[in-house]
N, CA and C of each residue as an Amber inpcrd file, in Angstrom:
protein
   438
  13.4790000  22.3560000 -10.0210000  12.4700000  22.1860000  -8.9870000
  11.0890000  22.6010000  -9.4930000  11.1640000  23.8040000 -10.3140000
   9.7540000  24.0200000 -11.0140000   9.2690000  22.9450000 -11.5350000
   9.9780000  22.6410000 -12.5140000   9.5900000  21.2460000 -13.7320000
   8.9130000  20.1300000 -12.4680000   9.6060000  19.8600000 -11.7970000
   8.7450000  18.5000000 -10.6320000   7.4760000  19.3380000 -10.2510000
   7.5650000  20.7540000  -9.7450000   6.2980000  20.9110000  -8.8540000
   4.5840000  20.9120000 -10.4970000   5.4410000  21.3520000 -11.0050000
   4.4830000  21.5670000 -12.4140000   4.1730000  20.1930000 -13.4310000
   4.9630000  19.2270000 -13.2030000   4.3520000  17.6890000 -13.3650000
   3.7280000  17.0590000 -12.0540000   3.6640000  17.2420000 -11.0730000
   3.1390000  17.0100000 -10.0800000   2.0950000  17.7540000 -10.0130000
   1.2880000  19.0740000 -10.5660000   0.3230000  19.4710000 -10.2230000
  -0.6680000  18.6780000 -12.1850000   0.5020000  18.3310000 -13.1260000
  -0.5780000  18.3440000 -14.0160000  -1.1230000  16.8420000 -14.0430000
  -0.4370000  16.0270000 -13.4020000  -0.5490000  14.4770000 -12.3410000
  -1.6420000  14.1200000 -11.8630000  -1.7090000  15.4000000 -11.2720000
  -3.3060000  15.4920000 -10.1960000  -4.2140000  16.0610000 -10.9240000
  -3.8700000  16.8660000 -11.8780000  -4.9690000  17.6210000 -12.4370000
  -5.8620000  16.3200000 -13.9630000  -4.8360000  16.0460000 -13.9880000
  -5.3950000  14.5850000 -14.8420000  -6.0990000  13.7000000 -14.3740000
  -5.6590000  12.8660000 -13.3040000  -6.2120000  11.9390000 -12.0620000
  -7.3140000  12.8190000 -11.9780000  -7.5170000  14.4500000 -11.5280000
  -9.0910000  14.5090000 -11.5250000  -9.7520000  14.7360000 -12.7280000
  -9.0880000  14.7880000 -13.3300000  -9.5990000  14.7650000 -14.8320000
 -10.6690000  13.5630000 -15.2830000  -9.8900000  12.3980000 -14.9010000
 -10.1980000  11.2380000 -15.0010000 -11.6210000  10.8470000 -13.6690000
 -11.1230000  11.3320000 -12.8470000 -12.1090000  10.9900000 -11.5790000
 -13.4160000  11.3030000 -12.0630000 -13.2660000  12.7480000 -13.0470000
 -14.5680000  13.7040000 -13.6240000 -15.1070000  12.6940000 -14.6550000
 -14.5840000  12.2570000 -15.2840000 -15.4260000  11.2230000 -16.2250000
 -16.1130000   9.7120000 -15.9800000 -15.3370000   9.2100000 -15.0180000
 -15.7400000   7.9570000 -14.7250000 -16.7790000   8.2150000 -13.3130000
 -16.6530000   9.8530000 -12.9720000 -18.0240000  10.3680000 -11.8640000
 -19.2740000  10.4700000 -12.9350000 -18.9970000  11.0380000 -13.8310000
 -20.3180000  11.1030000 -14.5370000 -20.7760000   9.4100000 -15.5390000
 -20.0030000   9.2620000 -15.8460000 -19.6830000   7.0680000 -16.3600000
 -20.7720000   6.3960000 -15.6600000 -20.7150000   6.7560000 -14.3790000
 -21.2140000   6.1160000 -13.5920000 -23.0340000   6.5360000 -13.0060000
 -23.0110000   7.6000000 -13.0560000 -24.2010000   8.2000000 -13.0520000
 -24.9610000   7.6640000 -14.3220000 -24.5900000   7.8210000 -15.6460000
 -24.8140000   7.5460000 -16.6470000 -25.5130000   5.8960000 -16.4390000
 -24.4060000   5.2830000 -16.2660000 -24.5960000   3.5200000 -15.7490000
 -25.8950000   3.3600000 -15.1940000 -26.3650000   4.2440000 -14.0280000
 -26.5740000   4.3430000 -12.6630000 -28.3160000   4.2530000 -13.6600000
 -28.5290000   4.9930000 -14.1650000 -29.4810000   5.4670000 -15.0790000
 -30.1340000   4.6680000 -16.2600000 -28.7570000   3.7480000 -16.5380000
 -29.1710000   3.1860000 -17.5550000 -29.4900000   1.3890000 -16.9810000
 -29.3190000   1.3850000 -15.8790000 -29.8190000   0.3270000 -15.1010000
 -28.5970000  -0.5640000 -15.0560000 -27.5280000  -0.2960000 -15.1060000
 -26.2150000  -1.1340000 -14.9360000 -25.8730000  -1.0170000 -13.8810000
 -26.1370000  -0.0500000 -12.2230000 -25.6460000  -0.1190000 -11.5690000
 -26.9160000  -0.1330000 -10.2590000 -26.7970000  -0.7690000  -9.4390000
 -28.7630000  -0.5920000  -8.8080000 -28.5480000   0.3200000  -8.0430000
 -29.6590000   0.7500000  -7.7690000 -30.0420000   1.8910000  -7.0980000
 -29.3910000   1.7650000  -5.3910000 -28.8860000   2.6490000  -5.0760000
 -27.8160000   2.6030000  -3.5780000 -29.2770000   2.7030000  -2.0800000
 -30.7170000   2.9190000  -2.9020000 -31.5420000   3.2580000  -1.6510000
 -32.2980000   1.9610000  -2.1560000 -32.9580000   1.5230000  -2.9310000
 -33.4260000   0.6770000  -3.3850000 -32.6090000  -1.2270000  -3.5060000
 -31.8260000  -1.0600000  -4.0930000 -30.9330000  -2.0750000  -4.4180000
 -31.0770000  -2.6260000  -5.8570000 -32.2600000  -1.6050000  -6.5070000
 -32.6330000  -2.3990000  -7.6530000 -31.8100000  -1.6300000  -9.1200000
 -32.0490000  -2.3020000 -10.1090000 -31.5450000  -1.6130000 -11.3580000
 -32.5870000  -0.8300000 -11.6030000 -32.4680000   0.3890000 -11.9470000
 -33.6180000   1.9180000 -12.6190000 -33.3670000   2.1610000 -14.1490000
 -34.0790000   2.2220000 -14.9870000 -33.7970000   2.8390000 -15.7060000
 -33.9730000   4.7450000 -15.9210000 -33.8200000   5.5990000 -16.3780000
 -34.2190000   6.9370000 -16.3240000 -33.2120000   6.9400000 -17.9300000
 -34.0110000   7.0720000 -19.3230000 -32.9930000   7.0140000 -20.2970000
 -32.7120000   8.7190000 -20.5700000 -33.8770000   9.6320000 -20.1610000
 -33.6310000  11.1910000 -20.2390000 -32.0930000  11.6220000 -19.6850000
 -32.1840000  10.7360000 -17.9510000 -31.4200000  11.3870000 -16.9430000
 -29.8360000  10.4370000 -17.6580000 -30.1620000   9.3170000 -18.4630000
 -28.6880000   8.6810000 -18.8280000 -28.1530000   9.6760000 -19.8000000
 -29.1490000  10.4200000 -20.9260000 -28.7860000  10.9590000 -21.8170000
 -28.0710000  12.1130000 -21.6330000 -28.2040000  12.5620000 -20.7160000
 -28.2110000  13.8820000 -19.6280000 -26.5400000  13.6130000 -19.2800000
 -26.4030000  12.8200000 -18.8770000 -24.8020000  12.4500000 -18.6780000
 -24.2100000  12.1320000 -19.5990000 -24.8280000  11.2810000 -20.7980000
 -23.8970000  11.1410000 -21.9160000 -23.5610000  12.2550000 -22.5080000
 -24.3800000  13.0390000 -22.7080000 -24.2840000  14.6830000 -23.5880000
 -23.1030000  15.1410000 -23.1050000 -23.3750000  15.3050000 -21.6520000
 -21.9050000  16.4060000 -21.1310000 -21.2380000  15.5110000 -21.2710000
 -20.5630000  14.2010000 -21.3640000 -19.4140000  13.5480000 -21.6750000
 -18.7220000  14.1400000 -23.2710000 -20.1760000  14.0820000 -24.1270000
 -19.7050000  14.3140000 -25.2220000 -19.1010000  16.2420000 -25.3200000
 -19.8150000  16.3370000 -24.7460000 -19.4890000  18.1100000 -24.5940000
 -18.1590000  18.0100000 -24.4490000 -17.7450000  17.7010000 -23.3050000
 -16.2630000  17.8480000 -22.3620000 -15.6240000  17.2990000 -23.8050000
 -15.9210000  16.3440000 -24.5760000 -14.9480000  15.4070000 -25.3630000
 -14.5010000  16.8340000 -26.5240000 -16.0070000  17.3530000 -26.9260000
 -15.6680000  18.4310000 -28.3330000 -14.7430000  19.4630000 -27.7340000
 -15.2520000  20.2250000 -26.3620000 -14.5880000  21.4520000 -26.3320000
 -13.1410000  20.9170000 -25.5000000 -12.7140000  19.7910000 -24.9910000
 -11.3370000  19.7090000 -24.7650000 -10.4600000  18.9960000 -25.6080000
 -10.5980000  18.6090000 -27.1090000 -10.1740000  18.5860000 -28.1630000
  -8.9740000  19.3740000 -28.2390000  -8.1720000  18.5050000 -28.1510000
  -6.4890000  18.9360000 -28.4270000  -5.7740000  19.5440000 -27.1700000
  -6.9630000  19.3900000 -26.5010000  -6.1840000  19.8130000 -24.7020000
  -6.0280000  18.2230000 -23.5280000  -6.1260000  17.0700000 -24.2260000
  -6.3670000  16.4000000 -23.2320000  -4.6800000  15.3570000 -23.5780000
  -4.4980000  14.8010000 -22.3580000  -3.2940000  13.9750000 -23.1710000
  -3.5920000  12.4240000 -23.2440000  -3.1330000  11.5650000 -23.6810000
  -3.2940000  10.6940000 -24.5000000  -3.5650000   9.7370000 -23.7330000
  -3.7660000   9.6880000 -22.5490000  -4.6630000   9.1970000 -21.3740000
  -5.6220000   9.3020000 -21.1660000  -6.2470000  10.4570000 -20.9110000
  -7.4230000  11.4730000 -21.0710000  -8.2680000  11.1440000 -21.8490000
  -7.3840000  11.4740000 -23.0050000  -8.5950000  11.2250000 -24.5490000
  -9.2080000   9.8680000 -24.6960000  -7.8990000   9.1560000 -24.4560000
  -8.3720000   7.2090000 -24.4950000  -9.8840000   7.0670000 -23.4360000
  -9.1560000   7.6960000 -22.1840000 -10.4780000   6.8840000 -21.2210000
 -11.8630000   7.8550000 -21.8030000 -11.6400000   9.3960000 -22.3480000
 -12.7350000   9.3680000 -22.3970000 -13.7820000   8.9370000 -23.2270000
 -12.9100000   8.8490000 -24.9900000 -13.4880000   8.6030000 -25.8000000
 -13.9930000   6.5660000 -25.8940000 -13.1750000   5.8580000 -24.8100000
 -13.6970000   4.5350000 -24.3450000 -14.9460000   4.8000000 -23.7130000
 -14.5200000   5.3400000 -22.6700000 -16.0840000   5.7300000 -21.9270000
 -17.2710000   6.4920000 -22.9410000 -17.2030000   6.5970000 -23.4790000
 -18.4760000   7.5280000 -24.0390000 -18.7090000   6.2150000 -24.9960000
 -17.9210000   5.7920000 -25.7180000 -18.5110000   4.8070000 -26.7460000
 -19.3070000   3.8940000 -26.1930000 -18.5940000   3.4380000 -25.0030000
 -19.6900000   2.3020000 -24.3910000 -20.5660000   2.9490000 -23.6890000
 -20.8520000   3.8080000 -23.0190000 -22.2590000   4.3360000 -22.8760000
 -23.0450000   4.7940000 -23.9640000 -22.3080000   5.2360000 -24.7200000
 -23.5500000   5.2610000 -26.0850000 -23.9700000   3.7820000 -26.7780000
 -23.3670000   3.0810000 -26.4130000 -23.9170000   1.4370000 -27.0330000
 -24.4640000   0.9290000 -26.1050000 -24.1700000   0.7840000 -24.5800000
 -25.4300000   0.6840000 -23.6850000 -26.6400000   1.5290000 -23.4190000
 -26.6650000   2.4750000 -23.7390000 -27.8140000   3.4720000 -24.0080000
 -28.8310000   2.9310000 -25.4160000 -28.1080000   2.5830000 -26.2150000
 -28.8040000   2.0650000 -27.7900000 -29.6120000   0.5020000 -27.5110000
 -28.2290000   0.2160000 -26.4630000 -29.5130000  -1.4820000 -25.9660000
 -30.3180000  -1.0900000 -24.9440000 -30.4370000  -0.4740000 -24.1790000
 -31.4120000  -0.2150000 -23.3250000 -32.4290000   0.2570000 -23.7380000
 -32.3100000   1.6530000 -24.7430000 -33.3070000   1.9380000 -25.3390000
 -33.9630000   1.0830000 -26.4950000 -33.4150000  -0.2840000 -26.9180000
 -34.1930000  -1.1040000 -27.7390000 -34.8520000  -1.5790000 -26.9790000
 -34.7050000  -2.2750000 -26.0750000 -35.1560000  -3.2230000 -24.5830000
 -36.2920000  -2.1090000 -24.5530000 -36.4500000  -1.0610000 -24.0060000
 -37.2640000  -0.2480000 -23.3220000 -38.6420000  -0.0880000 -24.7160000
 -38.3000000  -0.0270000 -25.8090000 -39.1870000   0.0160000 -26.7020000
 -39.5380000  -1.1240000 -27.1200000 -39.0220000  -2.1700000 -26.6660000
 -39.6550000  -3.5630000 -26.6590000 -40.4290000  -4.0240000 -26.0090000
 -40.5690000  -2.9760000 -24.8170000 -41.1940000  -3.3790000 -23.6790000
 -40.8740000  -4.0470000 -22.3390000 -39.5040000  -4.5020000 -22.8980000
 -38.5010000  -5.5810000 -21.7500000 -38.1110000  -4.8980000 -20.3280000
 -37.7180000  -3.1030000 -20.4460000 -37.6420000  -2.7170000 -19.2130000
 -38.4290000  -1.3760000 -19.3730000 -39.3370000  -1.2570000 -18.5010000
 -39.7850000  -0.0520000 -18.2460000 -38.7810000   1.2660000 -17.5070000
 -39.3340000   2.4840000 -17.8440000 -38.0080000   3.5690000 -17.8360000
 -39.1550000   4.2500000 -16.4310000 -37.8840000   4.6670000 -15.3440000
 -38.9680000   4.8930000 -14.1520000 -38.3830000   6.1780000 -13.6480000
 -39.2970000   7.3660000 -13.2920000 -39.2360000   8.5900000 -13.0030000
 -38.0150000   9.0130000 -11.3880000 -37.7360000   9.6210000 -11.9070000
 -36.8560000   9.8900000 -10.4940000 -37.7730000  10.7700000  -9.5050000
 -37.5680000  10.3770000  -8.1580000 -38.6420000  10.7000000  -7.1520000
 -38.8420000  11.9730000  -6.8200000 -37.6780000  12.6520000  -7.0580000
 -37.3240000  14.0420000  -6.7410000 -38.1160000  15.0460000  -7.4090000
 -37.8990000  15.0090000  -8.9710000 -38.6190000  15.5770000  -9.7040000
 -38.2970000  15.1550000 -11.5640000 -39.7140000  15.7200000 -11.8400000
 -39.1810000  14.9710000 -13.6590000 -38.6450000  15.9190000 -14.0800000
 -37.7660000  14.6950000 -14.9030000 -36.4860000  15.0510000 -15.7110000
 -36.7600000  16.2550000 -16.9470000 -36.3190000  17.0380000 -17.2520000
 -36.4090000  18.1260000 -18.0150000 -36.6960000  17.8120000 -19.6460000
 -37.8130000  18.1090000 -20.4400000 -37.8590000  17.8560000 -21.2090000
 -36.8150000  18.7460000 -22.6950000 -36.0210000  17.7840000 -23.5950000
 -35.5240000  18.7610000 -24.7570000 -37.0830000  19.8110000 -24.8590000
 -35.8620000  20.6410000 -25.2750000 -36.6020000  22.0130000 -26.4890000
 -37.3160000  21.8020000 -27.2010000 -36.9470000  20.6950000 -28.1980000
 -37.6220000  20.7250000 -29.4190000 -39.2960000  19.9080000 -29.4070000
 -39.1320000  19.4280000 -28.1870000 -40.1950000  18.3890000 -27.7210000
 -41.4100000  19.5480000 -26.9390000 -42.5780000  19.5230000 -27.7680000
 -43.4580000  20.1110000 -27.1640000 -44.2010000  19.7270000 -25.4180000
 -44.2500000  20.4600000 -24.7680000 -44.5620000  20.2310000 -23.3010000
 -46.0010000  20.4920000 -22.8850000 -46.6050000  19.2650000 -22.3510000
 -48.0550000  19.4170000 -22.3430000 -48.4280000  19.8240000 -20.8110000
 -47.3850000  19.9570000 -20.0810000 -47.6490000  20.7590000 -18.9920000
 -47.7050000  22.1250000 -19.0160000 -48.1030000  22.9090000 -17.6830000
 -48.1830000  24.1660000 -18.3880000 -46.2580000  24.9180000 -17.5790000
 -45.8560000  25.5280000 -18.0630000 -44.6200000  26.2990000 -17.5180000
 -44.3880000  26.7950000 -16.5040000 -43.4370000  26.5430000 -15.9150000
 -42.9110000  26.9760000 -14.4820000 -42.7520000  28.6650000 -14.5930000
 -43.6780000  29.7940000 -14.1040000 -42.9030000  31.1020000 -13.9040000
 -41.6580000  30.7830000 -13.1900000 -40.4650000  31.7030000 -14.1540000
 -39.2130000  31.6800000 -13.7320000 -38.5670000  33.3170000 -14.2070000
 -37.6710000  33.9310000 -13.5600000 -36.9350000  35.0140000 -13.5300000
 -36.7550000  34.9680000 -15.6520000 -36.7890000  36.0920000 -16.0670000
 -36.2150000  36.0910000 -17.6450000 -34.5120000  35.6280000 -17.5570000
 -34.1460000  35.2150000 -18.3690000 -33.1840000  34.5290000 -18.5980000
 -32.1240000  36.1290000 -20.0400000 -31.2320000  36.3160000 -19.1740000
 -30.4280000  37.5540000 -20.2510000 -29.3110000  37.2210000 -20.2030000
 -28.7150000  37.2500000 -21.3990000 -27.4830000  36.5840000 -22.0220000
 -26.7020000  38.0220000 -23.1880000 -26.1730000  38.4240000 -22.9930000
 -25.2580000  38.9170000 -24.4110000 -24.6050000  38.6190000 -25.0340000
 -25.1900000  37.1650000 -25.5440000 -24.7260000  36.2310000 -26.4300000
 -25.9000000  36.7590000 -27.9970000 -25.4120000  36.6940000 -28.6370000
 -26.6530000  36.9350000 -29.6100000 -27.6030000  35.5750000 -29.6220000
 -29.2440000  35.7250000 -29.9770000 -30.0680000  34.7500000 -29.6340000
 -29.7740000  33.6470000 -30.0060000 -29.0420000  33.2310000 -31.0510000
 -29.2550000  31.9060000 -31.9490000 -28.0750000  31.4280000 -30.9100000
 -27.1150000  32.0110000 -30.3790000 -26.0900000  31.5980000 -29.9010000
 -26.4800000  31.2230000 -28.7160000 -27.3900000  31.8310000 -28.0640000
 -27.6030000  31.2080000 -26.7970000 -28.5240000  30.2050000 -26.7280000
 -29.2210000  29.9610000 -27.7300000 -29.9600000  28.5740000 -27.8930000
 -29.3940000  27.5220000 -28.4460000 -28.5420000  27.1540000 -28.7790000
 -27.6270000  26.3590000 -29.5000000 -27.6030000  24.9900000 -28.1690000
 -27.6960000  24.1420000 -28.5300000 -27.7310000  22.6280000 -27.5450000
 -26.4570000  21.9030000 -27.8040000 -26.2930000  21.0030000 -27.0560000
 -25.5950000  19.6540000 -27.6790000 -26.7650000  18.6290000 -27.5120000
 -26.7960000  18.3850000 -28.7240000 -27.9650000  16.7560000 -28.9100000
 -26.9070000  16.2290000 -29.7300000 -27.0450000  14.8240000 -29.4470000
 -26.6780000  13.7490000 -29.9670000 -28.0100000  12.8670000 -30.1010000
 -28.3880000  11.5580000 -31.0370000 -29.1150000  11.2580000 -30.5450000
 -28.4220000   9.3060000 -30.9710000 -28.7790000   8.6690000 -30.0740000
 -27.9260000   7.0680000 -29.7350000 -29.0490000   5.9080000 -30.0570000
 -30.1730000   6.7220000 -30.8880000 -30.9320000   5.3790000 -31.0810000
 -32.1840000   6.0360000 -31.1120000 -33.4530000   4.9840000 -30.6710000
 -34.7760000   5.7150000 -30.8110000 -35.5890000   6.4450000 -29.5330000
């Protein structure tokens, strides 16, 4: 009776496993102008806010390495490939000039680190970690094109 209740919970825990990737798939999409906008009706681009979702895809992919089962791994490492190859045509298109990349209304998208910021800085609370420094600055960048 254990063995059923304990494939039955890792059943579901997969299914949301899966739900978790093709939730962010889609955001990603959503961003990269494949899916139109649900208030608008139109296609958006935002390639920061697509990149933003591809990253943590890729994150989830490194640190659940050898924990996922052979379901898991398939959809995720499918899903990430093709958002990183629709991300690479969009961003050719967009530097071609073909689609312009348009700000989300809410607020702009967070610029990388390494990218100098010509605004001036938000006062915010200090940030303390007892991680040693290099460790707590450490990113995931990928980068899918130009």
């Amino acid at each position: 009776m254990a063995e059923v209740q304990k494939t039955t919970q890792s059943g579901e825990m997969s299914q949301r496993f899966i739900e978790f990737v093709v939730m962010h798939a889609q955001n990603a999409a959503l961003f990269l102008g494949q899916i139109p906008n649900p208030k608008t009706g139109e296609g958006e681009v935002n390639l920061d806010l697509a990149r933003m979702f591809i990253d943590q895809l890729a994150m989830i992919q490194e640190k659940t390495r050898g924990n996922l089962t052979n379901e898991e791994a398939t959809i995720l490492r499918n899903t990430l490939s093709n958002l990183q190859m629709a991300y690479v045509e969009v961003a050719r298109e967009t530097s071609k000039g073909g689609v312009q990349p348009e700000a989300p209304e809410a607020a702009p998208p967070p610029k990388p680190a390494e990218e100098p910021s010509a605004a001036q800085p938000e006062p915010s609370a200090p940030i303390t970690s007892s991680e040693p420094e290099t460790e707590s600055r450490k990113k995931f960048t990928k980068s899918y094109g130009p």
